[in-house]
Coordinates of C-alpha atoms and ligand atoms in Angstrom, one line a residue:
M378 CA 11.5 -28.8 -2.3
A379 CA 11.2 -30.6 1.0
K380 CA 8.8 -33.5 0.8
G381 CA 6.8 -35.2 3.6
K382 CA 6.0 -38.9 3.7
A383 CA 3.3 -39.1 1.0
G384 CA 4.6 -36.4 -1.2
T385 CA 3.1 -33.7 0.9
V386 CA 4.5 -30.7 2.6
F387 CA 3.0 -28.1 4.9
F388 CA 2.8 -24.5 3.8
C389 CA 2.0 -21.3 5.7
Q390 CA -1.0 -19.8 4.0
N391 CA 0.2 -16.3 5.0
C392 CA 3.8 -16.2 3.9
G393 CA 4.3 -19.4 2.0
N394 CA 6.9 -20.8 4.4
E395 CA 7.4 -24.5 3.9
S396 CA 7.9 -27.3 6.4
V397 CA 7.9 -31.1 6.5
K398 CA 5.7 -31.1 9.6
W399 CA 2.7 -29.2 10.9
M400 CA 3.4 -26.3 13.2
G401 CA 1.1 -24.2 15.3
Q402 CA 3.0 -21.0 14.7
C403 CA 4.9 -20.1 11.5
P404 CA 8.5 -19.4 12.4
A405 CA 8.8 -17.0 9.6
C406 CA 5.9 -14.7 9.9
R407 CA 4.8 -15.6 13.4
E408 CA 1.1 -16.1 12.4
W409 CA -0.8 -18.8 14.3
N410 CA -2.6 -21.8 12.8
T411 CA -1.7 -21.0 9.2
F412 CA -0.1 -24.3 8.2
V413 CA -2.0 -26.6 5.8
E414 CA -0.9 -29.8 4.1
E415 CA -0.6 -29.8 0.4
T416 CA 0.5 -32.4 -2.2
V417 CA 3.4 -31.4 -4.3
S418 CA 4.3 -32.4 -7.8
K419 CA 7.0 -31.5 -10.2
V420 CA 5.9 -29.1 -12.9
S421 CA 8.1 -28.7 -16.0
Y422 CA 8.2 -25.2 -17.6
G423 CA 9.6 -26.5 -20.9
K424 CA 12.8 -25.2 -22.4
G425 CA 13.9 -21.7 -23.0
G426 CA 12.6 -19.7 -20.1
G427 CA 13.2 -16.5 -22.1
L428 CA 14.2 -14.7 -19.0
S429 CA 17.8 -14.1 -20.0
E430 CA 18.7 -12.6 -23.3
G431 CA 21.7 -14.9 -23.8
R432 CA 19.3 -17.8 -23.9
R433 CA 17.7 -16.8 -27.1
A434 CA 20.7 -17.8 -29.1
G435 CA 20.4 -21.4 -27.9
R436 CA 22.9 -22.1 -25.1
P437 CA 23.0 -19.5 -22.3
R438 CA 26.2 -17.5 -22.2
P439 CA 27.3 -14.8 -19.9
S440 CA 27.2 -11.2 -21.0
V441 CA 29.8 -8.5 -20.4
L442 CA 28.4 -5.8 -18.0
S443 CA 30.1 -3.0 -19.9
E444 CA 28.4 -4.0 -23.1
V445 CA 24.9 -4.4 -21.8
V446 CA 22.7 -1.8 -23.4
I447 CA 20.0 -0.3 -21.3
R448 CA 16.7 -0.2 -23.1
E449 CA 14.2 2.4 -22.1
E450 CA 11.3 0.4 -20.8
D451 CA 8.2 0.8 -22.9
R452 CA 5.5 2.0 -20.6
L453 CA 1.8 2.2 -21.2
A454 CA 0.2 5.0 -19.4
T455 CA -3.0 3.8 -17.8
G456 CA -4.7 7.1 -18.0
I457 CA -5.2 7.0 -14.2
G458 CA -2.6 9.5 -12.9
E459 CA -2.5 8.2 -9.3
L460 CA -1.9 4.6 -10.5
D461 CA 0.7 5.7 -13.0
R462 CA 2.6 7.5 -10.3
V463 CA 2.6 4.3 -8.0
L464 CA 3.8 2.2 -11.0
G465 CA 6.5 4.7 -11.8
G466 CA 5.0 6.1 -15.0
G467 CA 2.8 3.4 -16.3
I468 CA 2.7 -0.4 -17.0
V469 CA 6.0 -1.7 -18.2
Q470 CA 5.8 -4.0 -21.1
G471 CA 6.3 -7.7 -20.2
S472 CA 6.0 -7.0 -16.4
L473 CA 4.1 -8.8 -13.8
T474 CA 2.2 -6.7 -11.3
L475 CA 0.4 -7.8 -8.2
V476 CA -2.6 -5.8 -6.9
G477 CA -3.5 -7.0 -3.4
G478 CA -6.1 -6.0 -1.0
D479 CA -9.1 -7.0 1.1
P480 CA -12.1 -8.4 -0.7
G481 CA -14.5 -5.7 -1.8
I482 CA -11.9 -2.9 -1.6
G483 CA -12.1 -2.1 -5.3
K484 CA -9.4 -4.1 -7.1
S485 CA -11.6 -5.4 -9.8
T486 CA -13.1 -1.9 -10.3
L487 CA -9.7 -0.3 -10.6
L488 CA -8.4 -2.9 -13.1
L489 CA -11.5 -2.7 -15.2
Q490 CA -11.0 1.1 -15.3
V491 CA -7.5 0.5 -16.5
C492 CA -8.7 -1.9 -19.2
R493 CA -11.3 0.7 -20.2
N494 CA -8.7 3.5 -20.6
L495 CA -6.2 1.3 -22.4
S496 CA -8.7 -0.1 -24.9
A497 CA -10.1 3.3 -25.5
A498 CA -6.5 4.4 -26.4
G499 CA -6.4 1.6 -29.0
H500 CA -4.4 -1.0 -26.9
K501 CA -5.4 -4.7 -27.0
V502 CA -6.4 -5.8 -23.5
L503 CA -7.9 -9.0 -22.1
Y504 CA -9.7 -9.1 -18.8
I505 CA -9.8 -12.6 -17.4
S506 CA -12.1 -13.2 -14.5
G507 CA -12.4 -16.4 -12.5
E508 CA -14.7 -14.9 -9.9
E509 CA -17.6 -13.2 -11.8
S510 CA -19.8 -14.1 -14.8
L511 CA -19.7 -12.0 -18.0
S512 CA -23.0 -10.3 -17.0
Q513 CA -21.6 -9.4 -13.6
I514 CA -18.6 -7.8 -15.2
K515 CA -20.9 -6.0 -17.7
M516 CA -23.0 -4.6 -14.8
R517 CA -19.8 -3.2 -13.2
A518 CA -18.6 -1.9 -16.5
D519 CA -22.0 -0.1 -17.0
R520 CA -21.5 1.7 -13.7
I521 CA -18.0 2.8 -14.7
G522 CA -19.0 4.2 -18.1
E523 CA -18.5 3.9 -21.8
F524 CA -16.2 1.1 -23.0
A525 CA -14.5 0.6 -26.3
R526 CA -16.5 -1.8 -28.4
D527 CA -13.7 -4.3 -28.9
M528 CA -12.5 -4.8 -25.3
S529 CA -12.2 -8.6 -24.6
L530 CA -13.5 -10.4 -21.6
L531 CA -13.0 -14.0 -20.6
C532 CA -14.4 -16.1 -17.8
E533 CA -12.0 -18.9 -17.2
T534 CA -10.0 -20.5 -14.4
N535 CA -8.0 -23.2 -16.2
L536 CA -4.5 -21.9 -16.8
N537 CA -3.8 -24.0 -19.8
E538 CA -6.8 -22.6 -21.6
I539 CA -5.8 -19.1 -20.5
T540 CA -2.2 -19.6 -21.8
E541 CA -3.6 -20.8 -25.2
I542 CA -5.9 -17.8 -25.5
I543 CA -3.2 -15.4 -24.6
R544 CA -0.8 -16.9 -27.2
C545 CA -3.5 -16.8 -29.8
H546 CA -4.8 -13.3 -29.2
M547 CA -1.6 -11.7 -28.1
P548 CA -3.0 -8.9 -26.0
E549 CA -0.7 -6.2 -24.7
V550 CA -2.2 -6.2 -21.2
V551 CA -3.9 -9.1 -19.4
V552 CA -5.7 -8.9 -16.1
I553 CA -6.1 -12.0 -14.0
D554 CA -8.9 -11.6 -11.5
S555 CA -8.0 -13.3 -9.1
I556 CA -4.9 -15.5 -8.8
Q557 CA -6.6 -17.5 -6.0
T558 CA -9.3 -18.8 -8.4
M559 CA -6.9 -20.0 -11.2
Y560 CA -5.6 -23.5 -11.3
N561 CA -2.9 -25.4 -13.2
E562 CA -3.9 -29.0 -14.1
S563 CA -0.5 -30.4 -13.5
V564 CA -0.5 -29.3 -9.8
A565 CA -2.5 -31.6 -7.6
A566 CA -3.5 -29.0 -5.0
A567 CA -6.8 -27.1 -4.9
P568 CA -7.1 -23.6 -6.4
G569 CA -6.1 -21.0 -3.9
S570 CA -3.5 -23.3 -2.1
V571 CA 0.1 -22.1 -1.8
S572 CA 1.5 -24.5 -4.4
Q573 CA -1.3 -23.8 -6.9
V574 CA -0.9 -20.0 -6.5
R575 CA 2.8 -20.2 -6.9
E576 CA 2.8 -22.5 -9.9
T577 CA 0.2 -20.4 -11.7
T578 CA 2.1 -17.3 -11.1
G579 CA 5.2 -19.0 -12.3
V580 CA 3.5 -19.9 -15.6
L581 CA 2.2 -16.3 -16.0
L582 CA 5.7 -15.0 -15.3
Q583 CA 7.1 -17.1 -18.2
L584 CA 4.3 -15.9 -20.4
A585 CA 4.9 -12.3 -19.5
K586 CA 8.6 -12.4 -20.0
G587 CA 8.4 -14.7 -23.0
L588 CA 5.8 -12.9 -25.0
G589 CA 6.2 -9.4 -23.7
V590 CA 2.6 -9.3 -22.4
S591 CA 2.0 -7.2 -19.3
V592 CA 0.1 -9.1 -16.7
L593 CA -1.8 -7.6 -13.8
I594 CA -2.7 -10.1 -11.1
V595 CA -5.3 -9.6 -8.4
G596 CA -4.7 -11.2 -5.1
H597 CA -7.1 -11.2 -2.2
V598 CA -5.8 -10.7 1.3
T599 CA -7.6 -13.2 3.4
K600 CA -7.9 -13.3 7.1
E601 CA -9.2 -16.8 7.7
G602 CA -6.2 -18.5 6.1
T603 CA -8.3 -20.8 3.8
V604 CA -6.7 -19.2 0.8
A605 CA -3.1 -18.4 0.2
G606 CA -2.5 -14.7 0.5
P607 CA -0.7 -12.4 -2.0
R608 CA 2.4 -12.3 0.2
V609 CA 3.2 -15.8 -1.0
L610 CA 4.0 -14.5 -4.5
E611 CA 5.5 -11.0 -3.7
H612 CA 9.0 -12.3 -4.5
M613 CA 8.0 -13.5 -8.0
V614 CA 6.4 -10.4 -9.4
D615 CA 8.0 -7.2 -10.6
A616 CA 5.7 -4.8 -8.7
V617 CA 3.4 -5.2 -5.7
L618 CA 0.7 -2.7 -5.0
Y619 CA -1.6 -2.9 -2.1
F620 CA -5.0 -1.4 -1.8
E621 CA -5.7 -0.1 1.7
G622 CA -8.6 1.8 3.1
D623 CA -11.1 1.9 5.8
R624 CA -14.3 0.0 5.0
H625 CA -16.3 2.8 6.5
A626 CA -14.5 5.6 4.6
S627 CA -14.9 6.0 0.9
Y628 CA -11.3 6.8 0.1
R629 CA -8.8 4.1 -0.9
I630 CA -5.0 4.2 -0.8
L631 CA -3.0 2.3 -3.4
R632 CA 0.5 1.7 -1.9
G633 CA 3.5 0.5 -3.9
V634 CA 5.5 -1.9 -1.7
K635 CA 7.8 -3.3 -4.3
N636 CA 8.7 -2.0 -7.8
R637 CA 11.5 -3.2 -10.0
F638 CA 10.9 -0.3 -12.4
G639 CA 10.4 2.7 -10.1
A640 CA 10.3 4.0 -6.6
T641 CA 8.5 2.2 -3.8
N642 CA 6.4 3.8 -1.1
E643 CA 4.5 5.9 -3.5
I644 CA 0.8 6.2 -2.8
G645 CA -2.2 6.9 -4.9
V646 CA -5.4 8.2 -3.4
F647 CA -8.8 7.3 -4.7
E648 CA -12.3 7.7 -3.7
M649 CA -15.0 5.1 -4.4
Q650 CA -17.9 6.7 -6.0
E651 CA -21.1 5.6 -7.8
Q652 CA -19.2 5.5 -11.1
G653 CA -16.2 3.6 -9.9
L654 CA -12.9 4.9 -8.4
A655 CA -12.1 8.6 -8.8
E656 CA -8.7 10.0 -8.4
V657 CA -8.2 12.4 -5.4
Q658 CA -5.9 15.1 -6.7
N659 CA -5.4 17.0 -3.5
A660 CA -5.0 14.3 -0.9
S661 CA -4.1 16.6 2.0
E662 CA -7.2 18.7 1.5
Y663 CA -9.2 15.6 1.5
M664 CA -7.7 14.3 4.7
L665 CA -8.3 17.5 6.5
S666 CA -11.9 18.0 5.4
G667 CA -14.2 18.2 8.4
R668 CA -11.5 19.3 10.8
P669 CA -12.9 21.0 13.9
E670 CA -11.8 24.6 14.3
N671 CA -10.5 25.8 17.7
A672 CA -10.8 22.4 19.4
S673 CA -8.2 21.3 21.8
G674 CA -6.2 18.2 21.1
S675 CA -6.1 18.7 17.3
V676 CA -2.9 19.3 15.5
V677 CA -2.0 19.1 11.8
A678 CA 1.2 17.2 11.0
C679 CA 2.9 16.5 7.7
T680 CA 4.1 13.1 6.7
M681 CA 5.8 11.9 3.5
E682 CA 4.3 9.1 1.5
G683 CA 7.0 8.3 -1.0
T684 CA 7.8 11.6 -2.6
R685 CA 4.6 13.1 -1.7
P686 CA 3.8 15.2 1.4
L687 CA 0.5 14.5 3.1
L688 CA -1.1 16.6 5.8
V689 CA -3.0 14.7 8.4
E690 CA -4.9 15.7 11.5
I691 CA -3.7 14.2 14.8
Q692 CA -6.3 14.1 17.5
A693 CA -5.7 13.4 21.1
L694 CA -8.1 13.1 24.0
V695 CA -6.5 13.1 27.5
C696 CA -8.8 12.8 30.5
H697 CA -8.7 11.8 34.1
S698 CA -8.5 8.0 34.6
N699 CA -11.0 6.3 36.9
F700 CA -8.8 3.2 37.4
G701 CA -5.4 2.6 38.8
I702 CA -3.9 1.7 35.5
P703 CA -4.5 4.5 32.9
R704 CA -5.9 3.5 29.6
R705 CA -3.9 4.3 26.4
Q706 CA -5.2 3.7 22.9
T707 CA -4.1 4.6 19.5
T708 CA -5.7 4.4 16.1
G709 CA -3.7 4.8 12.9
T710 CA -0.3 5.1 14.6
D711 CA 2.1 3.0 16.7
F712 CA 0.9 2.4 20.2
N713 CA 4.3 1.9 21.7
R714 CA 5.6 5.1 20.0
V715 CA 2.8 7.1 21.6
N716 CA 3.6 5.6 25.1
L717 CA 7.2 6.5 24.6
L718 CA 6.4 10.1 23.6
M719 CA 4.2 10.5 26.7
A720 CA 7.0 9.1 28.8
V721 CA 9.3 11.8 27.3
L722 CA 6.7 14.5 28.2
E723 CA 6.5 13.3 31.8
K724 CA 10.3 13.0 32.3
R725 CA 11.6 15.9 30.3
S726 CA 8.8 18.5 30.6
G727 CA 7.3 17.5 33.9
V728 CA 3.8 17.1 32.6
Q729 CA 1.9 14.7 34.9
L730 CA 0.2 12.3 32.6
A731 CA 0.4 9.2 34.8
A732 CA -3.1 9.5 36.1
C733 CA -4.6 10.2 32.7
D734 CA -6.2 8.1 30.0
A735 CA -5.0 9.0 26.6
Y736 CA -6.5 8.3 23.2
V737 CA -4.6 9.3 20.0
N738 CA -6.2 9.1 16.6
I739 CA -5.1 9.9 13.1
A740 CA -8.2 11.3 11.6
G741 CA -9.4 9.9 8.3
G742 CA -8.3 6.3 8.9
M743 CA -4.7 6.7 7.6
K744 CA -2.0 4.6 9.1
I745 CA 1.2 6.6 9.8
L746 CA 4.3 5.2 11.3
E747 CA 6.8 7.9 10.2
P748 CA 8.5 9.5 13.3
A749 CA 8.1 12.9 11.7
I750 CA 4.6 13.1 13.3
D751 CA 6.1 12.8 16.8
L752 CA 6.0 16.5 17.5
G753 CA 2.4 16.6 16.3
I754 CA 1.4 13.8 18.6
I755 CA 3.1 15.6 21.6
L756 CA 1.4 18.9 20.9
A757 CA -1.9 17.2 20.4
V758 CA -1.6 15.4 23.8
L759 CA -0.5 18.5 25.6
S760 CA -3.2 20.6 24.0
S761 CA -5.9 18.2 25.1
F762 CA -4.3 17.9 28.6
R763 CA -4.3 21.6 29.1
N764 CA -7.5 22.0 27.2
I765 CA -6.0 24.8 25.1
A766 CA -6.7 24.9 21.4
L767 CA -3.8 25.6 19.2
N768 CA -3.6 27.9 16.2
P769 CA -5.7 26.1 13.6
R770 CA -3.5 27.6 10.8
M771 CA -0.4 25.9 12.2
I772 CA 1.3 22.6 11.3
A773 CA 4.1 20.8 13.2
F774 CA 6.5 18.1 12.3
G775 CA 9.7 16.7 13.7
E776 CA 11.0 13.5 15.3
V777 CA 11.3 13.6 19.1
G778 CA 14.2 11.8 20.8
L779 CA 14.3 10.4 24.2
S780 CA 16.0 13.5 25.7
G781 CA 13.1 15.6 24.5
E782 CA 15.1 17.0 21.6
V783 CA 13.4 17.7 18.2
R784 CA 15.4 16.0 15.5
A785 CA 15.7 16.6 11.8
V786 CA 13.4 14.9 9.3
S787 CA 13.9 14.5 5.6
M788 CA 12.4 16.7 2.9
A789 CA 11.4 19.5 5.2
A790 CA 11.1 22.0 2.4
Q791 CA 8.5 19.9 0.5
R792 CA 6.5 19.6 3.7
V793 CA 6.5 23.3 4.3
W794 CA 5.5 23.9 0.7
E795 CA 2.5 21.5 0.9
A796 CA 1.3 23.3 4.1
E797 CA 1.7 26.7 2.3
K798 CA -0.3 25.5 -0.6
L799 CA -3.2 24.7 1.6
G800 CA -3.2 28.1 3.3
F801 CA -1.4 27.3 6.6
E802 CA 0.4 30.2 8.1
V803 CA 2.7 28.8 10.8
C804 CA 5.0 25.9 10.5
M805 CA 6.8 24.4 13.5
L806 CA 9.8 22.3 12.6
P807 CA 13.1 21.1 13.9
A808 CA 15.6 24.0 14.2
V809 CA 18.2 22.2 12.1
C810 CA 15.7 22.1 9.2
V811 CA 15.0 25.9 9.1
K812 CA 17.9 26.7 6.8
E813 CA 16.8 24.2 4.3
C814 CA 13.3 25.7 4.0
G815 CA 14.5 29.1 3.0
K816 CA 12.4 32.2 3.3
S817 CA 8.7 32.2 2.7
S818 CA 6.7 35.3 2.4
R819 CA 3.4 33.8 3.5
M820 CA 4.6 31.2 6.1
E821 CA 6.0 31.9 9.5
I822 CA 8.7 29.3 10.2
V823 CA 9.3 28.4 13.8
G824 CA 12.4 26.2 14.5
V825 CA 12.4 24.4 17.8
K826 CA 15.3 22.5 19.4
T827 CA 13.4 20.8 22.2
V828 CA 9.9 19.8 23.2
Q829 CA 10.2 22.5 25.9
D830 CA 10.7 25.2 23.2
A831 CA 7.7 24.0 21.3
M832 CA 5.5 24.0 24.5
E833 CA 6.6 27.6 25.3
W834 CA 6.0 28.9 21.9
C835 CA 2.5 27.4 21.9
G836 CA 1.8 28.7 25.4
L837 CA 1.1 25.1 26.7
Ligands
TYD1346 P1 -14.6 -4.6 -6.2 O1 -13.8 -3.9 -7.3 O2 -15.6 -5.7 -6.7 O3 -13.7 -5.2 -5.1 P2 -12.6 -6.3 -5.2 O4 -12.4 -6.7 -6.6 O5 -11.4 -5.7 -4.5 O6 -13.2 -7.4 -4.3 O7 -15.4 -3.4 -5.5 C1 -16.6 -3.7 -4.9 C2 -17.1 -2.6 -4.1 O8 -17.1 -1.3 -4.6 C3 -18.5 -2.9 -3.8 O9 -18.8 -2.8 -2.4 C4 -19.3 -1.9 -4.6 C5 -18.4 -0.8 -4.7 N1 -18.5 0.0 -5.9 C6 -19.0 1.3 -5.9 O10 -19.2 1.8 -4.8 N2 -19.1 2.0 -7.1 C7 -18.8 1.5 -8.3 O11 -18.9 2.2 -9.3 C8 -18.4 0.1 -8.3 C9 -18.0 -0.5 -9.6 C10 -18.2 -0.6 -7.1
MG1347 MG1 -13.0 -8.6 -7.4

């Protein structure tokens, strides 16, 4: 560890990058004004980390790859299907999982619901809060519903005490809410600082691997940079889940960004209700609710979130610009991508958009960067420009290249199937994907090679 003059180093509060001197901009994550000075001290973890199996027999020795036996991981199903899917089937025994998200998004609520389900199924769980008092937790628990009588709670921030209690009680699952409030006495830094957050997670990691306890850690994403963010410990944990969502909308998306025991990029969709978080079984239906019928500038596209197809409505508003430089704005998708697609439209299809303001929005507050929605964006922009409403029972997907060609996307068949399930009748997709989708009795499949083809078919 690099040390400054008085045993201090500077850490980036956003990504944990370390430096001997203060810097205005972090060279790793490019965030401004995130460096803070912290005192560093050596922490000893004691002997026998318990991470490698060879260690158990005393001195570590290498194993032969061909003789390693794969153990089926023991997984605890949380009883919340959407969460289990993101985790890859449940909580793996002895794993460390980080649940990050903005304050107030519902992390504590979700984990308390997990504790409720697990304790009701007879598992021993311990919910440790450093943020709320017992009565506050009880109030939340009352909103959520009936709890098993023997579920244990603990309000504590001192890691040594927590370690002792875990060793003593041996719960199967421990929730740490939140990592930014916990502190390790042997680290001189304040709770929430980068070194404190890292060292505490390190101790929890030893505990999880050593005792086979599954630990779920809550980490707040902070904007001000006074507290170290969860990104600082992403590399230490087995799985990282982020809670996203619009403050103004009631739905929440739980996104897996790292998972050593399953696929990443899976999402779970929840809705915040009076009685806690409810699973949203049919996310596409949810995203499309309230869609205007027969309005120009509205197109439904299909994106893949992990292995799951999701239908979203793309809205565009194109109107005459009153200024010399037209205004372009996007919500929920990449600004530069939309500009590029509009340039393709101008150049390849001769649509004069240069004097128009354009606003593109993914309805429902989702953020989608997948290029498969390109065709949808193009059709929405055109439909608004010409003021012609498209068939409301149609969906479109496909990546658009710089020559105006419509390129193949992955998992076309799943996308078509999702649209069919929701009662759509026409599906416009890249011509090369038509074969893959097979014949469908209810769905008319329109393969297009270029943007021009798509425009002609829609009469735009
Ligand atoms: P919380 O889980 O405390 O967020 P975090 O731990 O991520 O900071 O969620 C708090 C918000 O959720 C709060 O604004 C109230 C709301 N909420 C409900 O709407 N319904 C409920 O049943 C519960 C428990 C919370
Ligand atoms: Mg909380």
